[in-house]
Amino acid sequence: MDQYLKATLGCNIQKESYDLPPKMPQYLLNDYSYQKYIIENQECLFVTPFEFSFSAYKKQYQKIKQITNLQIVLHLKSITQYQRKTLIEEHIPFVVEKSQIYLPFLAISLTEKFQEITEVEKFSPITQLVFLYMFYNKQKISATDLALKINCTAMSVTRAYKALVDCGLFHAENDGVKKYIVPESDGGELLRNAENFLINPIEKIIYLQKDIELSEHITSGLYALSKKTMLNATEDDVHYAVHRKTHFRLEDIVPKALYIAQKAIVVEKWSYDPSVLAVNDMVDDISLILSLKDNKDERVQMEVDRLRGKYQW
């Protein structure tokens, strides 16, 4: 690091040993390594996260600065445009080795060019499927490996990864030739940050004759909600969720009037495959919430909110 700083900045830089203050909290000792530098007579403490959480660091930066009474510089291996933009807006110093330097206390800002960022207004179906898979499984997985698990092309998953990074919800990491994305937050905070991008998975609703066998498909609707909350529902409230590419015989499709007369079955055609995220033959919680968000029944929305509370969302 010191060679990179000297070569890039062309100024006087010294590396010094440093003993952290005894009052430094244990979690800060566990989460970062520390190295002191003197740059142009300015004492700086470089902090390198063992596992970087952007939202956590924004809170911990001021704490470290207060305890050490030094200029604090975040040292990273890589950075996204969203992270860079936010750090600069909040005047938080950082160095990405062999890439860029932002030291506002020395009026230094050296940056690289970034890959073009695409503005995302709403998730595409594949992006939402990838987002939910990452949310539930909480593991790093390459685009190639994830494509096999969700039965999509690697190119589609790669595009979804880029969209999630462009949204600022994830940042990219490389491990050799493998590329990963890592969330900027987790749990309810991640869902809240993603709220405006999430889409209703239901693309179309059709009605089938009641004697059609659909038990191999995934259940959805109010019946699924009743199994996850305190809502009272019967088997007459069952909806079945299928991927939009699922086909049924034309002669089995009937008008909505037959459903109202309790002589038909509701089938939701989803823009992504609900079976990928299904648990116990029911659609996943977040997709179910999104599929019911336009339901006007207050008792339904009360139980939807109860299910949202499961995720602090």
PDB file of C-alpha atoms in Angstrom:
ATOM      1  CA  MET A   1       0.000   0.000   0.000  1.00  0.00           C
ATOM      2  CA  ASP A   2       2.741   2.479   0.921  1.00  0.00           C
ATOM      3  CA  GLN A   3       4.474   1.941  -2.460  1.00  0.00           C
ATOM      4  CA  TYR A   4       1.199   2.554  -4.287  1.00  0.00           C
ATOM      5  CA  LEU A   5       0.558   5.744  -2.311  1.00  0.00           C
ATOM      6  CA  LYS A   6       4.095   7.025  -2.893  1.00  0.00           C
ATOM      7  CA  ALA A   7       3.992   6.232  -6.608  1.00  0.00           C
ATOM      8  CA  THR A   8       0.546   7.748  -7.079  1.00  0.00           C
ATOM      9  CA  LEU A   9       0.684  10.795  -4.837  1.00  0.00           C
ATOM     10  CA  GLY A  10       4.389  11.609  -5.197  1.00  0.00           C
ATOM     11  CA  CYS A  11       4.553  13.015  -1.675  1.00  0.00           C
ATOM     12  CA  ASN A  12       6.176  12.168   1.653  1.00  0.00           C
ATOM     13  CA  ILE A  13       4.586   9.039   3.155  1.00  0.00           C
ATOM     14  CA  GLN A  14       5.686   7.142   6.246  1.00  0.00           C
ATOM     15  CA  LYS A  15       4.351   3.877   7.643  1.00  0.00           C
ATOM     16  CA  GLU A  16       4.246   3.684  11.440  1.00  0.00           C
ATOM     17  CA  SER A  17       3.363   1.125  14.085  1.00  0.00           C
ATOM     18  CA  TYR A  18       0.245   1.960  16.054  1.00  0.00           C
ATOM     19  CA  ASP A  19      -1.382   0.577  19.181  1.00  0.00           C
ATOM     20  CA  LEU A  20      -5.140   0.862  19.145  1.00  0.00           C
ATOM     21  CA  PRO A  21      -6.667   2.614  22.204  1.00  0.00           C
ATOM     22  CA  PRO A  22      -7.837   0.227  24.967  1.00  0.00           C
ATOM     23  CA  LYS A  23     -11.378   1.601  24.653  1.00  0.00           C
ATOM     24  CA  MET A  24     -11.711   0.348  21.079  1.00  0.00           C
ATOM     25  CA  PRO A  25     -14.807  -1.942  21.080  1.00  0.00           C
ATOM     26  CA  GLN A  26     -14.223  -5.621  20.403  1.00  0.00           C
ATOM     27  CA  TYR A  27     -16.486  -5.657  17.340  1.00  0.00           C
ATOM     28  CA  LEU A  28     -14.292  -2.998  15.692  1.00  0.00           C
ATOM     29  CA  LEU A  29     -11.204  -5.055  16.487  1.00  0.00           C
ATOM     30  CA  ASN A  30     -12.838  -8.119  14.950  1.00  0.00           C
ATOM     31  CA  ASP A  31     -14.133  -6.435  11.803  1.00  0.00           C
ATOM     32  CA  TYR A  32     -11.068  -4.509  10.630  1.00  0.00           C
ATOM     33  CA  SER A  33      -7.296  -4.487  10.461  1.00  0.00           C
ATOM     34  CA  TYR A  34      -5.523  -1.162  11.061  1.00  0.00           C
ATOM     35  CA  GLN A  35      -2.375   0.494   9.736  1.00  0.00           C
ATOM     36  CA  LYS A  36      -1.093   3.991  10.507  1.00  0.00           C
ATOM     37  CA  TYR A  37       0.443   6.227   7.840  1.00  0.00           C
ATOM     38  CA  ILE A  38       1.742   9.783   7.923  1.00  0.00           C
ATOM     39  CA  ILE A  39       0.957  11.508   4.634  1.00  0.00           C
ATOM     40  CA  GLU A  40       2.367  15.023   4.255  1.00  0.00           C
ATOM     41  CA  ASN A  41       2.587  15.297   8.078  1.00  0.00           C
ATOM     42  CA  GLN A  42      -1.044  14.235   8.424  1.00  0.00           C
ATOM     43  CA  GLU A  43      -1.610  11.216  10.701  1.00  0.00           C
ATOM     44  CA  CYS A  44      -3.966   8.708   9.052  1.00  0.00           C
ATOM     45  CA  LEU A  45      -5.318   5.359  10.134  1.00  0.00           C
ATOM     46  CA  PHE A  46      -6.133   3.021   7.250  1.00  0.00           C
ATOM     47  CA  VAL A  47      -8.862   0.521   8.113  1.00  0.00           C
ATOM     48  CA  THR A  48      -9.281  -2.631   6.038  1.00  0.00           C
ATOM     49  CA  PRO A  49     -12.512  -4.610   6.534  1.00  0.00           C
ATOM     50  CA  PHE A  50     -12.273  -8.396   6.738  1.00  0.00           C
ATOM     51  CA  GLU A  51     -15.807  -8.532   5.306  1.00  0.00           C
ATOM     52  CA  PHE A  52     -17.038  -5.226   3.992  1.00  0.00           C
ATOM     53  CA  SER A  53     -20.550  -4.062   4.868  1.00  0.00           C
ATOM     54  CA  PHE A  54     -21.085  -0.619   3.391  1.00  0.00           C
ATOM     55  CA  SER A  55     -24.034   0.300   5.626  1.00  0.00           C
ATOM     56  CA  ALA A  56     -22.162  -0.862   8.736  1.00  0.00           C
ATOM     57  CA  TYR A  57     -19.010   1.097   7.887  1.00  0.00           C
ATOM     58  CA  LYS A  58     -20.906   4.353   7.420  1.00  0.00           C
ATOM     59  CA  LYS A  59     -21.988   4.043  11.060  1.00  0.00           C
ATOM     60  CA  GLN A  60     -18.620   2.817  12.378  1.00  0.00           C
ATOM     61  CA  TYR A  61     -16.459   5.391  10.578  1.00  0.00           C
ATOM     62  CA  GLN A  62     -17.311   8.201  12.996  1.00  0.00           C
ATOM     63  CA  LYS A  63     -16.882   5.871  15.979  1.00  0.00           C
ATOM     64  CA  ILE A  64     -13.347   4.894  14.939  1.00  0.00           C
ATOM     65  CA  LYS A  65     -12.458   8.510  14.208  1.00  0.00           C
ATOM     66  CA  GLN A  66     -13.740   9.630  17.600  1.00  0.00           C
ATOM     67  CA  ILE A  67     -11.838   6.943  19.510  1.00  0.00           C
ATOM     68  CA  THR A  68      -8.490   7.324  17.692  1.00  0.00           C
ATOM     69  CA  ASN A  69      -8.601  11.068  16.991  1.00  0.00           C
ATOM     70  CA  LEU A  70      -6.962  10.370  13.604  1.00  0.00           C
ATOM     71  CA  GLN A  71      -7.965  10.830   9.992  1.00  0.00           C
ATOM     72  CA  ILE A  72      -9.618   7.529   9.030  1.00  0.00           C
ATOM     73  CA  VAL A  73      -9.187   6.095   5.524  1.00  0.00           C
ATOM     74  CA  LEU A  74     -11.160   3.110   4.275  1.00  0.00           C
ATOM     75  CA  HIS A  75      -8.987   0.644   2.341  1.00  0.00           C
ATOM     76  CA  LEU A  76     -10.843  -1.568  -0.174  1.00  0.00           C
ATOM     77  CA  LYS A  77      -9.933  -4.042  -2.907  1.00  0.00           C
ATOM     78  CA  SER A  78     -12.835  -2.930  -5.106  1.00  0.00           C
ATOM     79  CA  ILE A  79     -15.662  -0.414  -5.099  1.00  0.00           C
ATOM     80  CA  THR A  80     -18.925   0.201  -6.968  1.00  0.00           C
ATOM     81  CA  GLN A  81     -19.955   3.544  -8.422  1.00  0.00           C
ATOM     82  CA  TYR A  82     -22.792   3.722  -5.885  1.00  0.00           C
ATOM     83  CA  GLN A  83     -20.342   3.207  -2.979  1.00  0.00           C
ATOM     84  CA  ARG A  84     -17.920   5.733  -4.413  1.00  0.00           C
ATOM     85  CA  LYS A  85     -20.661   8.315  -4.966  1.00  0.00           C
ATOM     86  CA  THR A  86     -22.034   7.915  -1.434  1.00  0.00           C
ATOM     87  CA  LEU A  87     -18.634   7.984   0.238  1.00  0.00           C
ATOM     88  CA  ILE A  88     -17.700  11.160  -1.608  1.00  0.00           C
ATOM     89  CA  GLU A  89     -21.057  12.794  -0.828  1.00  0.00           C
ATOM     90  CA  GLU A  90     -20.472  12.087   2.859  1.00  0.00           C
ATOM     91  CA  HIS A  91     -16.789  13.125   2.672  1.00  0.00           C
ATOM     92  CA  ILE A  92     -15.565   9.733   3.887  1.00  0.00           C
ATOM     93  CA  PRO A  93     -11.947   9.109   2.776  1.00  0.00           C
ATOM     94  CA  PHE A  94     -11.095   5.877   0.953  1.00  0.00           C
ATOM     95  CA  VAL A  95      -8.374   4.205  -1.101  1.00  0.00           C
ATOM     96  CA  VAL A  96      -8.876   1.419  -3.595  1.00  0.00           C
ATOM     97  CA  GLU A  97      -5.391   0.106  -4.312  1.00  0.00           C
ATOM     98  CA  LYS A  98      -4.269   0.454  -7.942  1.00  0.00           C
ATOM     99  CA  SER A  99      -7.559   2.109  -8.707  1.00  0.00           C
ATOM    100  CA  GLN A 100      -8.510   5.340  -6.918  1.00  0.00           C
ATOM    101  CA  ILE A 101      -7.858   7.606  -3.984  1.00  0.00           C
ATOM    102  CA  TYR A 102     -10.166  10.043  -2.189  1.00  0.00           C
ATOM    103  CA  LEU A 103      -8.538  11.955   0.676  1.00  0.00           C
ATOM    104  CA  PRO A 104     -10.609  15.128   1.165  1.00  0.00           C
ATOM    105  CA  PHE A 105      -8.524  16.258   4.163  1.00  0.00           C
ATOM    106  CA  LEU A 106      -5.611  16.598   1.707  1.00  0.00           C
ATOM    107  CA  ALA A 107      -7.777  17.813  -1.206  1.00  0.00           C
ATOM    108  CA  ILE A 108      -6.888  14.668  -3.186  1.00  0.00           C
ATOM    109  CA  SER A 109      -9.311  12.854  -5.485  1.00  0.00           C
ATOM    110  CA  LEU A 110      -7.994  10.472  -8.133  1.00  0.00           C
ATOM    111  CA  THR A 111     -10.518   8.202  -9.845  1.00  0.00           C
ATOM    112  CA  GLU A 112     -10.761   5.602 -12.573  1.00  0.00           C
ATOM    113  CA  LYS A 113     -13.408   5.355 -15.274  1.00  0.00           C
ATOM    114  CA  PHE A 114     -16.378   3.130 -14.445  1.00  0.00           C
ATOM    115  CA  GLN A 115     -18.410   0.739 -16.492  1.00  0.00           C
ATOM    116  CA  GLU A 116     -21.518   2.526 -17.751  1.00  0.00           C
ATOM    117  CA  ILE A 117     -24.324   2.388 -15.209  1.00  0.00           C
ATOM    118  CA  THR A 118     -27.858   1.635 -16.383  1.00  0.00           C
ATOM    119  CA  GLU A 119     -30.693   3.358 -14.546  1.00  0.00           C
ATOM    120  CA  VAL A 120     -33.142   0.740 -13.260  1.00  0.00           C
ATOM    121  CA  GLU A 121     -36.733   1.766 -12.573  1.00  0.00           C
ATOM    122  CA  LYS A 122     -38.235  -1.679 -11.906  1.00  0.00           C
ATOM    123  CA  PHE A 123     -36.790  -5.168 -11.667  1.00  0.00           C
ATOM    124  CA  SER A 124     -37.144  -7.418 -14.662  1.00  0.00           C
ATOM    125  CA  PRO A 125     -38.620 -10.835 -13.760  1.00  0.00           C
ATOM    126  CA  ILE A 126     -35.203 -12.543 -13.840  1.00  0.00           C
ATOM    127  CA  THR A 127     -33.657  -9.757 -11.737  1.00  0.00           C
ATOM    128  CA  GLN A 128     -36.381 -10.151  -9.119  1.00  0.00           C
ATOM    129  CA  LEU A 129     -35.941 -13.932  -9.101  1.00  0.00           C
ATOM    130  CA  VAL A 130     -32.183 -13.518  -8.596  1.00  0.00           C
ATOM    131  CA  PHE A 131     -32.711 -10.870  -5.919  1.00  0.00           C
ATOM    132  CA  LEU A 132     -35.091 -13.088  -3.954  1.00  0.00           C
ATOM    133  CA  TYR A 133     -32.845 -16.127  -4.299  1.00  0.00           C
ATOM    134  CA  MET A 134     -29.922 -14.093  -2.922  1.00  0.00           C
ATOM    135  CA  PHE A 135     -32.121 -12.651  -0.156  1.00  0.00           C
ATOM    136  CA  TYR A 136     -33.306 -16.057   1.067  1.00  0.00           C
ATOM    137  CA  ASN A 137     -30.064 -18.005   0.677  1.00  0.00           C
ATOM    138  CA  LYS A 138     -27.601 -15.387   1.942  1.00  0.00           C
ATOM    139  CA  GLN A 139     -24.591 -16.837   0.168  1.00  0.00           C
ATOM    140  CA  LYS A 140     -22.117 -15.761  -2.460  1.00  0.00           C
ATOM    141  CA  ILE A 141     -22.675 -17.634  -5.686  1.00  0.00           C
ATOM    142  CA  SER A 142     -21.294 -17.070  -9.172  1.00  0.00           C
ATOM    143  CA  ALA A 143     -23.626 -16.225 -12.038  1.00  0.00           C
ATOM    144  CA  THR A 144     -22.803 -19.537 -13.715  1.00  0.00           C
ATOM    145  CA  ASP A 145     -23.634 -21.609 -10.628  1.00  0.00           C
ATOM    146  CA  LEU A 146     -26.811 -19.656  -9.911  1.00  0.00           C
ATOM    147  CA  ALA A 147     -27.995 -20.077 -13.504  1.00  0.00           C
ATOM    148  CA  LEU A 148     -27.937 -23.848 -13.023  1.00  0.00           C
ATOM    149  CA  LYS A 149     -29.925 -23.629  -9.807  1.00  0.00           C
ATOM    150  CA  ILE A 150     -32.713 -21.440 -11.185  1.00  0.00           C
ATOM    151  CA  ASN A 151     -32.761 -22.901 -14.704  1.00  0.00           C
ATOM    152  CA  CYS A 152     -31.773 -19.695 -16.510  1.00  0.00           C
ATOM    153  CA  THR A 153     -28.927 -18.811 -18.835  1.00  0.00           C
ATOM    154  CA  ALA A 154     -25.691 -17.527 -17.327  1.00  0.00           C
ATOM    155  CA  MET A 155     -26.037 -14.421 -19.512  1.00  0.00           C
ATOM    156  CA  SER A 156     -29.466 -13.650 -18.003  1.00  0.00           C
ATOM    157  CA  VAL A 157     -28.134 -14.009 -14.458  1.00  0.00           C
ATOM    158  CA  THR A 158     -25.098 -11.857 -15.314  1.00  0.00           C
ATOM    159  CA  ARG A 159     -27.437  -9.103 -16.537  1.00  0.00           C
ATOM    160  CA  ALA A 160     -29.462  -9.454 -13.327  1.00  0.00           C
ATOM    161  CA  TYR A 161     -26.268  -9.169 -11.261  1.00  0.00           C
ATOM    162  CA  LYS A 162     -25.367  -5.949 -13.078  1.00  0.00           C
ATOM    163  CA  ALA A 163     -28.869  -4.533 -12.536  1.00  0.00           C
ATOM    164  CA  LEU A 164     -28.665  -5.233  -8.795  1.00  0.00           C
ATOM    165  CA  VAL A 165     -25.288  -3.488  -8.638  1.00  0.00           C
ATOM    166  CA  ASP A 166     -26.564  -0.565 -10.725  1.00  0.00           C
ATOM    167  CA  CYS A 167     -29.464  -0.195  -8.256  1.00  0.00           C
ATOM    168  CA  GLY A 168     -26.945   0.206  -5.434  1.00  0.00           C
ATOM    169  CA  LEU A 169     -28.368  -2.819  -3.624  1.00  0.00           C
ATOM    170  CA  PHE A 170     -25.284  -5.011  -4.177  1.00  0.00           C
ATOM    171  CA  HIS A 171     -21.623  -4.555  -4.994  1.00  0.00           C
ATOM    172  CA  ALA A 172     -19.439  -6.745  -7.183  1.00  0.00           C
ATOM    173  CA  GLU A 173     -16.551  -8.883  -5.947  1.00  0.00           C
ATOM    174  CA  ASN A 174     -14.086 -11.047  -7.853  1.00  0.00           C
ATOM    175  CA  ASP A 175     -12.388 -14.230  -6.706  1.00  0.00           C
ATOM    176  CA  GLY A 176     -10.011 -15.155  -9.484  1.00  0.00           C
ATOM    177  CA  VAL A 177     -12.113 -15.665 -12.594  1.00  0.00           C
ATOM    178  CA  LYS A 178     -15.372 -15.975 -10.647  1.00  0.00           C
ATOM    179  CA  LYS A 179     -17.569 -12.906 -10.182  1.00  0.00           C
ATOM    180  CA  TYR A 180     -19.949 -12.475  -7.273  1.00  0.00           C
ATOM    181  CA  ILE A 181     -22.315  -9.847  -5.925  1.00  0.00           C
ATOM    182  CA  VAL A 182     -22.681  -9.060  -2.232  1.00  0.00           C
ATOM    183  CA  PRO A 183     -25.605  -7.137  -0.672  1.00  0.00           C
ATOM    184  CA  GLU A 184     -24.995  -3.668   0.743  1.00  0.00           C
ATOM    185  CA  SER A 185     -27.423  -4.429   3.583  1.00  0.00           C
ATOM    186  CA  ASP A 186     -29.477  -7.363   4.797  1.00  0.00           C
ATOM    187  CA  GLY A 187     -32.859  -8.378   6.200  1.00  0.00           C
ATOM    188  CA  GLY A 188     -35.531  -5.732   6.384  1.00  0.00           C
ATOM    189  CA  GLU A 189     -33.138  -2.956   5.372  1.00  0.00           C
ATOM    190  CA  LEU A 190     -32.364  -4.706   2.086  1.00  0.00           C
ATOM    191  CA  LEU A 191     -36.084  -5.191   1.389  1.00  0.00           C
ATOM    192  CA  ARG A 192     -36.840  -1.569   2.224  1.00  0.00           C
ATOM    193  CA  ASN A 193     -34.071  -0.397  -0.103  1.00  0.00           C
ATOM    194  CA  ALA A 194     -35.433  -2.657  -2.858  1.00  0.00           C
ATOM    195  CA  GLU A 195     -39.107  -1.734  -2.311  1.00  0.00           C
ATOM    196  CA  ASN A 196     -39.444   0.622  -5.276  1.00  0.00           C
ATOM    197  CA  PHE A 197     -37.884  -1.901  -7.667  1.00  0.00           C
ATOM    198  CA  LEU A 198     -40.006  -4.922  -6.742  1.00  0.00           C
ATOM    199  CA  ILE A 199     -42.792  -6.008  -9.111  1.00  0.00           C
ATOM    200  CA  ASN A 200     -46.005  -7.980  -8.761  1.00  0.00           C
ATOM    201  CA  PRO A 201     -45.052 -11.424 -10.132  1.00  0.00           C
ATOM    202  CA  ILE A 202     -48.545 -12.120 -11.499  1.00  0.00           C
ATOM    203  CA  GLU A 203     -48.580 -11.479 -15.232  1.00  0.00           C
ATOM    204  CA  LYS A 204     -51.989 -12.945 -16.030  1.00  0.00           C
ATOM    205  CA  ILE A 205     -54.840 -14.790 -14.341  1.00  0.00           C
ATOM    206  CA  ILE A 206     -56.771 -17.572 -16.049  1.00  0.00           C
ATOM    207  CA  TYR A 207     -59.600 -19.854 -14.893  1.00  0.00           C
ATOM    208  CA  LEU A 208     -59.714 -23.602 -15.430  1.00  0.00           C
ATOM    209  CA  GLN A 209     -62.410 -26.198 -15.129  1.00  0.00           C
ATOM    210  CA  LYS A 210     -62.677 -27.425 -11.551  1.00  0.00           C
ATOM    211  CA  ASP A 211     -61.941 -31.064 -12.395  1.00  0.00           C
ATOM    212  CA  ILE A 212     -58.451 -30.222 -13.746  1.00  0.00           C
ATOM    213  CA  GLU A 213     -55.737 -31.850 -11.620  1.00  0.00           C
ATOM    214  CA  LEU A 214     -53.301 -29.171 -10.392  1.00  0.00           C
ATOM    215  CA  SER A 215     -51.995 -30.706  -7.182  1.00  0.00           C
ATOM    216  CA  GLU A 216     -48.449 -30.846  -8.596  1.00  0.00           C
ATOM    217  CA  HIS A 217     -48.401 -27.043  -8.926  1.00  0.00           C
ATOM    218  CA  ILE A 218     -47.531 -24.428  -6.297  1.00  0.00           C
ATOM    219  CA  THR A 219     -50.319 -22.899  -4.188  1.00  0.00           C
ATOM    220  CA  SER A 220     -50.705 -19.154  -3.842  1.00  0.00           C
ATOM    221  CA  GLY A 221     -53.363 -16.570  -3.009  1.00  0.00           C
ATOM    222  CA  LEU A 222     -55.310 -16.248   0.215  1.00  0.00           C
ATOM    223  CA  TYR A 223     -55.025 -19.944   1.017  1.00  0.00           C
ATOM    224  CA  ALA A 224     -51.209 -19.685   1.008  1.00  0.00           C
ATOM    225  CA  LEU A 225     -51.441 -16.508   3.104  1.00  0.00           C
ATOM    226  CA  SER A 226     -53.654 -18.337   5.629  1.00  0.00           C
ATOM    227  CA  LYS A 227     -50.949 -20.984   6.080  1.00  0.00           C
ATOM    228  CA  LYS A 228     -48.390 -18.306   6.900  1.00  0.00           C
ATOM    229  CA  THR A 229     -50.535 -15.970   9.059  1.00  0.00           C
ATOM    230  CA  MET A 230     -53.762 -15.921  11.100  1.00  0.00           C
ATOM    231  CA  LEU A 231     -56.034 -15.358   8.101  1.00  0.00           C
ATOM    232  CA  ASN A 232     -59.017 -17.694   7.812  1.00  0.00           C
ATOM    233  CA  ALA A 233     -59.271 -19.216   4.343  1.00  0.00           C
ATOM    234  CA  THR A 234     -60.584 -22.402   2.778  1.00  0.00           C
ATOM    235  CA  GLU A 235     -59.556 -24.542  -0.149  1.00  0.00           C
ATOM    236  CA  ASP A 236     -61.955 -22.475  -2.262  1.00  0.00           C
ATOM    237  CA  ASP A 237     -59.461 -19.614  -1.829  1.00  0.00           C
ATOM    238  CA  VAL A 238     -56.589 -21.605  -3.341  1.00  0.00           C
ATOM    239  CA  HIS A 239     -54.819 -20.069  -6.295  1.00  0.00           C
ATOM    240  CA  TYR A 240     -52.183 -21.987  -8.227  1.00  0.00           C
ATOM    241  CA  ALA A 241     -49.024 -20.224  -9.381  1.00  0.00           C
ATOM    242  CA  VAL A 242     -47.285 -21.350 -12.558  1.00  0.00           C
ATOM    243  CA  HIS A 243     -44.606 -19.912 -14.813  1.00  0.00           C
ATOM    244  CA  ARG A 244     -46.040 -17.846 -17.657  1.00  0.00           C
ATOM    245  CA  LYS A 245     -44.698 -20.378 -20.168  1.00  0.00           C
ATOM    246  CA  THR A 246     -46.933 -23.110 -18.734  1.00  0.00           C
ATOM    247  CA  HIS A 247     -49.635 -24.058 -21.241  1.00  0.00           C
ATOM    248  CA  PHE A 248     -53.117 -25.493 -20.708  1.00  0.00           C
ATOM    249  CA  ARG A 249     -55.567 -26.860 -23.222  1.00  0.00           C
ATOM    250  CA  LEU A 250     -57.871 -24.177 -24.623  1.00  0.00           C
ATOM    251  CA  GLU A 251     -60.930 -26.297 -23.888  1.00  0.00           C
ATOM    252  CA  ASP A 252     -59.989 -26.336 -20.168  1.00  0.00           C
ATOM    253  CA  ILE A 253     -59.933 -22.532 -19.878  1.00  0.00           C
ATOM    254  CA  VAL A 254     -63.259 -21.077 -18.730  1.00  0.00           C
ATOM    255  CA  PRO A 255     -64.724 -17.587 -18.087  1.00  0.00           C
ATOM    256  CA  LYS A 256     -64.301 -15.816 -14.748  1.00  0.00           C
ATOM    257  CA  ALA A 257     -68.058 -16.123 -14.184  1.00  0.00           C
ATOM    258  CA  LEU A 258     -67.638 -19.840 -13.518  1.00  0.00           C
ATOM    259  CA  TYR A 259     -65.085 -19.080 -10.814  1.00  0.00           C
ATOM    260  CA  ILE A 260     -67.485 -16.622  -9.188  1.00  0.00           C
ATOM    261  CA  ALA A 261     -70.034 -19.439  -9.217  1.00  0.00           C
ATOM    262  CA  GLN A 262     -67.362 -21.636  -7.522  1.00  0.00           C
ATOM    263  CA  LYS A 263     -67.120 -23.862 -10.590  1.00  0.00           C
ATOM    264  CA  ALA A 264     -63.557 -23.014 -11.665  1.00  0.00           C
ATOM    265  CA  ILE A 265     -59.975 -22.870 -10.406  1.00  0.00           C
ATOM    266  CA  VAL A 266     -57.781 -19.745 -10.395  1.00  0.00           C
ATOM    267  CA  VAL A 267     -54.345 -20.035 -11.980  1.00  0.00           C
ATOM    268  CA  GLU A 268     -51.836 -17.184 -11.678  1.00  0.00           C
ATOM    269  CA  LYS A 269     -49.321 -17.020 -14.507  1.00  0.00           C
ATOM    270  CA  TRP A 270     -46.125 -15.591 -13.028  1.00  0.00           C
ATOM    271  CA  SER A 271     -43.405 -13.726 -14.892  1.00  0.00           C
ATOM    272  CA  TYR A 272     -40.790 -15.934 -13.184  1.00  0.00           C
ATOM    273  CA  ASP A 273     -40.955 -19.567 -12.113  1.00  0.00           C
ATOM    274  CA  PRO A 274     -42.555 -19.698  -8.627  1.00  0.00           C
ATOM    275  CA  SER A 275     -41.297 -23.228  -8.026  1.00  0.00           C
ATOM    276  CA  VAL A 276     -37.691 -21.985  -7.760  1.00  0.00           C
ATOM    277  CA  LEU A 277     -38.418 -20.196  -4.471  1.00  0.00           C
ATOM    278  CA  ALA A 278     -41.337 -22.335  -3.248  1.00  0.00           C
ATOM    279  CA  VAL A 279     -41.341 -23.853   0.238  1.00  0.00           C
ATOM    280  CA  ASN A 280     -43.695 -26.702   1.214  1.00  0.00           C
ATOM    281  CA  ASP A 281     -45.422 -26.452  -2.185  1.00  0.00           C
ATOM    282  CA  MET A 282     -46.362 -22.807  -1.537  1.00  0.00           C
ATOM    283  CA  VAL A 283     -45.030 -19.633  -3.098  1.00  0.00           C
ATOM    284  CA  ASP A 284     -42.330 -17.776  -1.188  1.00  0.00           C
ATOM    285  CA  ASP A 285     -43.293 -15.099   1.337  1.00  0.00           C
ATOM    286  CA  ILE A 286     -42.003 -12.001  -0.462  1.00  0.00           C
ATOM    287  CA  SER A 287     -43.532 -12.943  -3.814  1.00  0.00           C
ATOM    288  CA  LEU A 288     -46.835 -13.696  -2.065  1.00  0.00           C
ATOM    289  CA  ILE A 289     -46.787 -10.279  -0.406  1.00  0.00           C
ATOM    290  CA  LEU A 290     -46.172  -8.627  -3.762  1.00  0.00           C
ATOM    291  CA  SER A 291     -48.924 -10.631  -5.444  1.00  0.00           C
ATOM    292  CA  LEU A 292     -51.453  -9.431  -2.850  1.00  0.00           C
ATOM    293  CA  LYS A 293     -50.404  -5.807  -2.566  1.00  0.00           C
ATOM    294  CA  ASP A 294     -53.392  -4.605  -4.635  1.00  0.00           C
ATOM    295  CA  ASN A 295     -55.961  -6.607  -2.663  1.00  0.00           C
ATOM    296  CA  LYS A 296     -58.447  -4.108  -1.173  1.00  0.00           C
ATOM    297  CA  ASP A 297     -59.619  -6.312   1.717  1.00  0.00           C
ATOM    298  CA  GLU A 298     -58.436  -4.766   5.000  1.00  0.00           C
ATOM    299  CA  ARG A 299     -58.194  -8.133   6.752  1.00  0.00           C
ATOM    300  CA  VAL A 300     -55.970  -9.380   3.956  1.00  0.00           C
ATOM    301  CA  GLN A 301     -53.701  -6.337   4.161  1.00  0.00           C
ATOM    302  CA  MET A 302     -53.510  -6.748   7.951  1.00  0.00           C
ATOM    303  CA  GLU A 303     -52.157 -10.267   7.502  1.00  0.00           C
ATOM    304  CA  VAL A 304     -49.879  -9.164   4.651  1.00  0.00           C
ATOM    305  CA  ASP A 305     -48.400  -6.629   7.070  1.00  0.00           C
ATOM    306  CA  ARG A 306     -48.016  -9.412   9.630  1.00  0.00           C
ATOM    307  CA  LEU A 307     -46.032 -11.424   7.085  1.00  0.00           C
ATOM    308  CA  ARG A 308     -43.931  -8.374   6.223  1.00  0.00           C
ATOM    309  CA  GLY A 309     -43.126  -8.066   9.916  1.00  0.00           C
ATOM    310  CA  LYS A 310     -41.481 -11.491   9.798  1.00  0.00           C
ATOM    311  CA  TYR A 311     -38.679  -9.805   7.831  1.00  0.00           C
ATOM    312  CA  GLN A 312     -38.748  -6.420   9.658  1.00  0.00           C
ATOM    313  CA  TRP A 313     -39.945  -5.017   6.334  1.00  0.00           C
TER     314      TRP A 313
END
